[in-house]
CSV table of C-alpha atoms in Angstrom, one decimal:
chain,number,residue,atom,x,y,z
A,6,SER,CA,-38.1,15.3,-1.3
A,7,GLN,CA,-36.4,18.6,-0.9
A,8,GLN,CA,-32.9,18.8,0.6
A,9,GLY,CA,-33.2,22.1,2.3
A,10,GLU,CA,-36.0,23.3,4.4
A,11,GLU,CA,-36.4,26.9,5.5
A,12,ASP,CA,-37.8,28.1,8.7
A,13,PRO,CA,-39.9,30.1,9.3
A,14,GLN,CA,-42.2,29.7,6.2
A,15,ALA,CA,-43.3,33.3,6.6
A,16,LEU,CA,-41.8,36.3,8.4
A,17,SER,CA,-43.2,39.9,8.7
A,18,ILE,CA,-41.1,42.7,10.1
A,19,GLN,CA,-40.9,46.5,10.1
A,20,GLU,CA,-38.5,48.3,8.0
A,21,GLY,CA,-35.2,48.8,9.8
A,22,GLU,CA,-35.5,45.5,11.8
A,23,ASN,CA,-33.3,42.5,11.2
A,24,ALA,CA,-34.6,39.4,9.6
A,25,THR,CA,-33.3,35.9,10.4
A,26,MET,CA,-34.2,32.8,8.5
A,27,ASN,CA,-32.9,29.3,8.9
A,28,CYS,CA,-32.2,26.4,6.7
A,29,SER,CA,-31.8,22.7,7.5
A,30,TYR,CA,-30.5,20.1,5.2
A,31,LYS,CA,-30.2,16.3,5.2
A,32,THR,CA,-27.0,15.1,3.6
A,33,SER,CA,-23.3,16.2,3.6
A,34,ILE,CA,-22.7,19.2,1.4
A,35,ASN,CA,-19.9,21.0,-0.4
A,36,ASN,CA,-21.6,24.3,-0.3
A,37,LEU,CA,-24.8,26.0,0.5
A,38,GLN,CA,-26.3,29.0,-1.3
A,39,TRP,CA,-29.0,31.5,-0.6
A,40,TYR,CA,-31.3,32.9,-3.3
A,41,ARG,CA,-33.9,35.6,-3.4
A,42,GLN,CA,-37.0,35.5,-5.5
A,43,ASN,CA,-39.3,38.5,-6.0
A,44,SER,CA,-42.9,37.7,-6.6
A,45,GLY,CA,-43.4,35.8,-9.9
A,46,ARG,CA,-39.8,36.3,-11.1
A,47,GLY,CA,-36.6,34.4,-11.4
A,48,LEU,CA,-34.1,33.7,-8.6
A,49,VAL,CA,-31.2,36.0,-7.7
A,50,HIS,CA,-28.1,34.5,-6.2
A,51,LEU,CA,-27.2,36.2,-2.9
A,52,ILE,CA,-24.4,34.3,-1.3
A,53,LEU,CA,-22.5,31.0,-1.2
A,54,ILE,CA,-20.8,29.5,1.8
A,55,ARG,CA,-18.5,26.5,1.6
A,56,SER,CA,-18.5,23.6,3.9
A,57,ASN,CA,-15.2,24.7,5.5
A,58,GLU,CA,-16.6,28.2,6.3
A,59,ARG,CA,-18.6,29.1,9.3
A,60,GLU,CA,-19.6,32.6,8.5
A,61,LYS,CA,-19.7,34.9,5.6
A,62,HIS,CA,-20.8,38.5,5.0
A,63,SER,CA,-22.0,40.4,2.0
A,64,GLY,CA,-23.3,43.9,2.5
A,65,ARG,CA,-26.3,43.6,4.8
A,66,LEU,CA,-26.3,39.9,4.6
A,67,ARG,CA,-24.7,37.5,7.1
A,68,VAL,CA,-24.7,33.8,6.5
A,69,THR,CA,-23.6,31.1,9.0
A,70,LEU,CA,-23.1,27.4,8.5
A,71,ASP,CA,-23.1,24.7,11.1
A,72,THR,CA,-22.2,21.4,9.3
A,73,SER,CA,-22.5,19.4,12.6
A,74,LYS,CA,-26.1,20.5,12.8
A,75,LYS,CA,-26.7,20.5,9.1
A,76,SER,CA,-28.1,24.0,9.3
A,77,SER,CA,-27.5,27.5,8.0
A,78,SER,CA,-28.9,30.9,8.8
A,79,LEU,CA,-29.4,34.1,6.8
A,80,LEU,CA,-29.5,37.4,8.6
A,81,ILE,CA,-30.6,40.5,6.8
A,82,THR,CA,-29.8,43.6,8.8
A,83,ALA,CA,-31.5,47.0,8.6
A,84,SER,CA,-34.2,45.6,6.4
A,85,ARG,CA,-35.8,47.6,3.6
A,86,ALA,CA,-39.2,47.3,1.9
A,87,ALA,CA,-37.3,46.2,-1.2
A,88,ASP,CA,-36.1,43.1,0.7
A,89,THR,CA,-39.7,41.7,0.5
A,90,ALA,CA,-39.3,38.5,-1.3
A,91,SER,CA,-39.0,34.7,-0.9
A,92,TYR,CA,-35.6,33.4,0.3
A,93,PHE,CA,-34.4,29.9,-0.5
A,94,CYS,CA,-31.4,27.9,0.5
A,95,ALA,CA,-30.0,25.4,-2.0
A,96,THR,CA,-27.4,22.8,-1.8
A,97,GLN,CA,-25.1,21.0,-4.2
A,98,GLY,CA,-24.5,21.4,-8.0
A,99,MET,CA,-27.9,20.4,-9.3
A,100,LEU,CA,-29.5,22.8,-6.8
A,101,THR,CA,-31.9,21.3,-4.4
A,102,PHE,CA,-34.1,24.0,-2.9
A,103,GLY,CA,-36.2,24.2,0.2
A,104,GLY,CA,-39.7,25.6,0.3
A,105,GLY,CA,-38.5,29.1,1.1
A,106,THR,CA,-39.2,31.8,3.6
A,107,ARG,CA,-41.6,34.5,2.5
A,108,LEU,CA,-40.3,37.8,4.0
A,109,MET,CA,-42.5,40.8,4.1
A,110,VAL,CA,-40.9,44.1,5.2
A,111,LYS,CA,-43.4,46.8,6.1
A,112,PRO,CA,-42.5,50.4,5.5
B,11,ASP,CA,-24.6,40.6,-21.7
B,12,THR,CA,-28.2,40.8,-20.7
B,13,GLY,CA,-28.4,37.6,-18.5
B,14,VAL,CA,-30.5,34.5,-19.1
B,15,SER,CA,-33.6,35.1,-21.2
B,16,GLN,CA,-36.6,32.8,-21.6
B,17,ASN,CA,-39.4,32.8,-24.1
B,18,PRO,CA,-42.3,33.0,-23.9
B,19,ARG,CA,-42.8,34.5,-20.5
B,20,HIS,CA,-46.4,33.2,-20.3
B,21,LYS,CA,-48.1,30.3,-22.1
B,22,ILE,CA,-51.7,29.2,-21.8
B,23,THR,CA,-52.6,25.9,-23.5
B,24,LYS,CA,-55.2,23.3,-23.5
B,25,ARG,CA,-54.7,19.9,-22.1
B,26,GLY,CA,-53.3,17.5,-24.7
B,27,GLN,CA,-51.4,20.2,-26.6
B,28,ASN,CA,-47.6,20.3,-27.0
B,29,VAL,CA,-45.7,23.3,-25.8
B,30,THR,CA,-42.1,24.4,-26.3
B,31,PHE,CA,-40.1,26.8,-24.2
B,32,ARG,CA,-36.7,28.4,-25.1
B,33,CYS,CA,-33.9,29.5,-22.9
B,34,ASP,CA,-30.9,31.6,-23.9
B,35,PRO,CA,-28.1,31.4,-21.3
B,36,ILE,CA,-25.4,33.9,-20.6
B,37,SER,CA,-23.2,33.6,-23.7
B,38,GLU,CA,-20.0,32.2,-22.1
B,39,HIS,CA,-21.8,29.8,-19.8
B,40,ASN,CA,-21.4,26.2,-20.8
B,41,ARG,CA,-23.8,24.7,-18.2
B,42,LEU,CA,-27.6,25.1,-18.5
B,43,TYR,CA,-30.2,23.8,-16.1
B,44,TRP,CA,-34.0,23.5,-16.2
B,45,TYR,CA,-36.2,23.7,-13.0
B,46,ARG,CA,-39.9,23.6,-12.4
B,47,GLN,CA,-41.5,25.6,-9.6
B,48,THR,CA,-45.1,25.3,-8.4
B,49,LEU,CA,-46.8,27.9,-6.3
B,50,GLY,CA,-45.5,28.2,-2.8
B,51,GLN,CA,-42.7,25.7,-3.4
B,52,GLY,CA,-39.0,26.0,-4.2
B,53,PRO,CA,-37.7,25.1,-7.7
B,54,GLU,CA,-37.3,21.4,-8.5
B,55,PHE,CA,-34.4,20.3,-10.7
B,56,LEU,CA,-35.4,18.8,-14.0
B,57,THR,CA,-32.3,18.4,-16.2
B,58,TYR,CA,-28.8,19.7,-16.9
B,59,PHE,CA,-26.6,20.2,-19.9
B,60,GLN,CA,-22.9,20.7,-20.2
B,61,ASN,CA,-22.4,22.2,-23.6
B,62,GLU,CA,-24.7,20.1,-25.8
B,63,ALA,CA,-24.6,17.0,-23.7
B,64,GLN,CA,-27.5,16.3,-21.4
B,65,LEU,CA,-25.8,14.9,-18.4
B,66,GLU,CA,-28.5,14.4,-15.8
B,67,LYS,CA,-32.3,14.1,-15.7
B,68,SER,CA,-34.6,14.1,-12.8
B,69,ARG,CA,-37.2,11.4,-12.2
B,70,LEU,CA,-39.6,14.4,-12.5
B,71,LEU,CA,-38.8,14.5,-16.2
B,72,SER,CA,-41.4,12.1,-17.6
B,73,ASP,CA,-41.3,10.7,-21.1
B,74,ARG,CA,-43.6,13.6,-22.2
B,75,PHE,CA,-40.7,16.0,-21.4
B,76,SER,CA,-37.8,16.4,-23.7
B,77,ALA,CA,-35.0,19.0,-23.6
B,78,GLU,CA,-32.3,19.8,-26.1
B,79,ARG,CA,-29.3,22.0,-26.5
B,80,PRO,CA,-28.2,21.2,-30.0
B,81,LYS,CA,-25.4,23.6,-30.4
B,82,GLY,CA,-24.4,24.1,-26.8
B,83,SER,CA,-26.0,27.5,-26.7
B,84,PHE,CA,-29.8,27.9,-26.4
B,85,SER,CA,-32.0,25.2,-25.1
B,86,THR,CA,-35.6,24.1,-25.6
B,87,LEU,CA,-37.8,22.2,-23.3
B,88,GLU,CA,-40.8,20.5,-24.9
B,89,ILE,CA,-43.8,19.1,-23.1
B,90,GLN,CA,-46.0,16.8,-25.1
B,91,ARG,CA,-49.6,16.0,-24.4
B,92,THR,CA,-49.8,18.5,-21.6
B,93,GLU,CA,-51.7,17.8,-18.4
B,94,GLN,CA,-53.1,20.1,-15.9
B,95,GLY,CA,-50.4,19.0,-13.5
B,96,ASP,CA,-47.8,20.5,-15.8
B,97,SER,CA,-49.0,24.0,-14.8
B,98,ALA,CA,-46.0,25.6,-13.2
B,99,MET,CA,-43.2,28.1,-13.7
B,100,TYR,CA,-40.3,26.7,-15.7
B,101,LEU,CA,-37.0,28.2,-14.9
B,102,CYS,CA,-33.8,28.1,-16.7
B,103,ALA,CA,-30.4,28.8,-15.2
B,104,SER,CA,-26.8,28.8,-16.5
B,105,SER,CA,-23.4,28.7,-15.0
B,106,SER,CA,-19.8,28.9,-16.2
B,107,PHE,CA,-17.3,26.1,-15.7
B,108,GLN,CA,-15.2,28.2,-13.3
B,109,GLY,CA,-18.0,29.5,-11.2
B,110,ARG,CA,-20.2,26.5,-11.7
B,111,GLU,CA,-21.7,26.5,-8.3
B,112,THR,CA,-23.4,29.9,-8.8
B,113,GLN,CA,-26.4,29.6,-11.2
B,114,TYR,CA,-27.9,32.6,-12.9
B,115,PHE,CA,-31.6,32.3,-13.4
B,116,GLY,CA,-33.9,33.6,-16.2
B,117,PRO,CA,-37.3,35.1,-15.4
B,118,GLY,CA,-39.1,31.9,-16.1
B,119,THR,CA,-41.9,30.8,-18.3
B,120,ARG,CA,-45.3,30.4,-16.6
B,121,LEU,CA,-47.4,27.6,-18.0
B,122,LEU,CA,-51.1,27.3,-17.5
B,123,VAL,CA,-52.7,24.1,-18.8
B,124,LEU,CA,-56.5,24.4,-19.0
């Protein structure tokens, strides 16, 4: 079974809006990572947050981590059409991925 | 450095045939990973190498699957006697010892077994 599970499974927004997706996991972690995958292509690493961190920023990305709830969220601000992709959270060294959130940003 | 490369990008084969995929990691990375991804799902871990040593294998890696990294550089993943259920995207990733948590993925090899 997959460690991380993203929610929602699909999200459609207008360009300029913010997009929030959530990830829940089952066991204790050292870190949690978010990846993006454009249609039919490889994954691109977005951001890593360690278990002792609560929030991290990178450009238009903001990630939070709540280890007590075993959950993380990824916020993309001021979305662009180019942000259209699937987003996955992953945990541990041999990355264990959830099923992903498919984000569509309409121009 | 052009990142992780994988060949071929696409492979169509008939059930029962053997196929081999190649992955060239980022040159200074000593860790190499193989994942499998089916449509609509996240990648699933298959196996992992540190240099030439295969250190971990998933239960997903049946005895029809074998992976090698003979010189600690490129790696091959072979599937023998392919089955239709093997149809998937096979992804390779690499990481350095220092930044080992961050994995850099190749574009994948999409396999279709007819």
